[in-house]
Structures are given as C-alpha cells and as structure tokens.
Amino acid sequence: MLTQHTVVGCNVQSGDLMDTGTISGPTEGEAGAMVELSAGGTRTVPLPGTSEGRRFLADGDRVVLKGWCKCLARCALASGSAAEKSLRLFMTTVPLLPVIANKLDHEFNL
C-alpha cells in the first residue's frame, strides 16, 4: 500500500494514517465496519442519545477512527485518533473502531 501511494506521487509523511481494511471478529460485538453493524443495511444501528439511527453512513456524517496498542512489553505505539467529515460517501465500510457523529457534531460510540 505504501509503495502504491508513493509511486503515484503521494507525499506520505511519518504519522500519516494508513488503512488496510476492516478487522472483524466472529461475534456481533466485534464488527469492524458500518456495513457489518447494519447487517448489509438490513438493520438500523441506533445512535445513542438520539432518536436517530443509520443503516449506512450519510453525507455529512463525521467518522472518527481510533486505534490503540496493547502489549506486554514496552511499546513504542501510542493511542490516537483521526477524524474526517464526509462530503460524499461511496463506500460503507469503516475500519477499526467507528464512531459516528450526527450533523450537530455530537459523538456516539457504536
């Protein structure tokens, strides 16, 4: 993936967030993508604290990706997050731990 970015002239910097796709578990609570949470759009995912729900991400939704490292030895990795507000969404899979925020910019942990 890194090679593909650099070959086409992408200015990759240290600290840039790279995404390799979802990492999901076998149980319902281990879904790694919105499409899995909503069972392919057949089930509405409630947004806690509101009467709203989503089957897919909507234009203008804010997605926050959060990562962490758990290790037994000393670790050089730290936890962090990155956020982006979508203008148009063509894919419904969001990797890692998705956090959806409504247009009022309230964050909800799914």
Tab-separated table of C-alpha atoms in Angstrom:
chain	number	residue	atom	x	y	z
A	1	MET	CA	0.000	0.000	0.000
A	2	LEU	CA	2.775	2.425	0.876
A	3	THR	CA	4.506	1.690	-2.423
A	4	GLN	CA	1.315	2.345	-4.381
A	5	HIS	CA	0.894	5.744	-2.717
A	6	THR	CA	4.463	6.851	-3.300
A	7	VAL	CA	4.607	5.624	-6.936
A	8	VAL	CA	1.785	7.981	-7.914
A	9	GLY	CA	3.418	10.932	-6.149
A	10	CYS	CA	1.582	10.962	-2.821
A	11	ASN	CA	3.552	12.960	-0.257
A	12	VAL	CA	3.494	10.356	2.538
A	13	GLN	CA	4.774	11.711	5.863
A	14	SER	CA	5.599	9.946	9.112
A	15	GLY	CA	2.486	9.866	11.256
A	16	ASP	CA	0.110	9.574	8.269
A	17	LEU	CA	-2.802	7.226	8.948
A	18	MET	CA	-2.859	4.214	6.606
A	19	ASP	CA	-5.892	1.952	6.336
A	20	THR	CA	-5.743	-1.693	5.333
A	21	GLY	CA	-9.415	-2.541	5.733
A	22	THR	CA	-11.587	-3.906	8.484
A	23	ILE	CA	-10.503	-6.343	11.128
A	24	SER	CA	-13.617	-8.031	12.458
A	25	GLY	CA	-14.342	-10.786	14.919
A	26	PRO	CA	-16.857	-13.622	14.673
A	27	THR	CA	-19.416	-12.195	17.126
A	28	GLU	CA	-21.862	-9.329	16.672
A	29	GLY	CA	-19.986	-7.053	19.097
A	30	GLU	CA	-16.778	-7.401	17.090
A	31	ALA	CA	-17.976	-5.800	13.852
A	32	GLY	CA	-15.339	-3.661	12.185
A	33	ALA	CA	-17.470	-1.824	9.636
A	34	MET	CA	-20.779	0.010	9.427
A	35	VAL	CA	-21.955	-2.456	6.778
A	36	GLU	CA	-21.393	-5.264	9.310
A	37	LEU	CA	-23.090	-3.367	12.158
A	38	SER	CA	-26.178	-2.851	9.982
A	39	ALA	CA	-26.077	-6.388	8.503
A	40	GLY	CA	-25.682	-5.058	4.987
A	41	GLY	CA	-28.209	-2.278	5.520
A	42	THR	CA	-30.977	-4.575	6.743
A	43	ARG	CA	-30.777	-3.423	10.376
A	44	THR	CA	-30.808	0.149	11.738
A	45	VAL	CA	-27.920	0.996	14.062
A	46	PRO	CA	-29.205	3.336	16.803
A	47	LEU	CA	-27.236	6.481	17.590
A	48	PRO	CA	-27.136	6.624	21.406
A	49	GLY	CA	-28.628	9.728	22.976
A	50	THR	CA	-30.861	10.488	19.982
A	51	SER	CA	-33.894	9.056	18.257
A	52	GLU	CA	-31.824	8.704	15.069
A	53	GLY	CA	-30.381	5.593	13.547
A	54	ARG	CA	-28.349	4.669	10.490
A	55	ARG	CA	-28.281	1.736	8.080
A	56	PHE	CA	-25.378	3.308	6.179
A	57	LEU	CA	-23.282	6.408	6.704
A	58	ALA	CA	-24.939	9.579	5.425
A	59	ASP	CA	-23.358	12.511	3.630
A	60	GLY	CA	-22.073	14.915	6.269
A	61	ASP	CA	-21.615	12.259	8.989
A	62	ARG	CA	-18.360	12.582	10.897
A	63	VAL	CA	-16.259	9.438	11.263
A	64	VAL	CA	-13.559	9.139	13.926
A	65	LEU	CA	-11.059	6.279	13.691
A	66	LYS	CA	-9.440	5.335	16.984
A	67	GLY	CA	-6.563	2.960	17.499
A	68	TRP	CA	-4.683	1.565	20.456
A	69	CYS	CA	-1.917	-0.847	21.261
A	70	LYS	CA	-1.959	-3.480	23.972
A	71	CYS	CA	1.344	-5.179	24.593
A	72	LEU	CA	3.089	-6.951	27.427
A	73	ALA	CA	6.485	-5.354	26.855
A	74	ARG	CA	7.340	-1.686	26.478
A	75	CYS	CA	5.600	-0.297	23.448
A	76	ALA	CA	6.575	2.473	21.064
A	77	LEU	CA	2.982	2.814	19.831
A	78	ALA	CA	0.567	5.276	21.382
A	79	SER	CA	-3.191	5.596	21.134
A	80	GLY	CA	-4.622	8.258	18.884
A	81	SER	CA	-7.463	9.198	16.608
A	82	ALA	CA	-8.220	10.843	13.289
A	83	ALA	CA	-11.476	12.444	12.173
A	84	GLU	CA	-12.988	13.420	8.854
A	85	LYS	CA	-16.371	14.818	7.885
A	86	SER	CA	-17.620	13.288	4.662
A	87	LEU	CA	-18.909	15.277	1.722
A	88	ARG	CA	-19.869	12.216	-0.306
A	89	LEU	CA	-19.536	8.608	0.751
A	90	PHE	CA	-19.123	5.926	-1.877
A	91	MET	CA	-18.080	3.096	0.465
A	92	THR	CA	-19.839	1.987	3.626
A	93	THR	CA	-17.019	0.115	5.322
A	94	VAL	CA	-15.167	1.971	8.038
A	95	PRO	CA	-12.188	0.198	9.601
A	96	LEU	CA	-11.070	-0.023	13.223
A	97	LEU	CA	-13.478	1.342	15.807
A	98	PRO	CA	-16.030	3.540	14.040
A	99	VAL	CA	-17.522	6.465	15.876
A	100	ILE	CA	-20.347	8.199	14.040
A	101	ALA	CA	-21.337	11.782	14.832
A	102	ASN	CA	-24.502	13.437	13.611
A	103	LYS	CA	-24.650	16.771	11.825
A	104	LEU	CA	-24.749	18.572	15.184
A	105	ASP	CA	-21.252	17.157	15.725
A	106	HIS	CA	-22.158	15.040	18.769
A	107	GLU	CA	-20.045	11.895	19.021
A	108	PHE	CA	-21.592	8.482	19.613
A	109	ASN	CA	-19.654	5.299	20.318
A	110	LEU	CA	-21.066	2.354	18.392
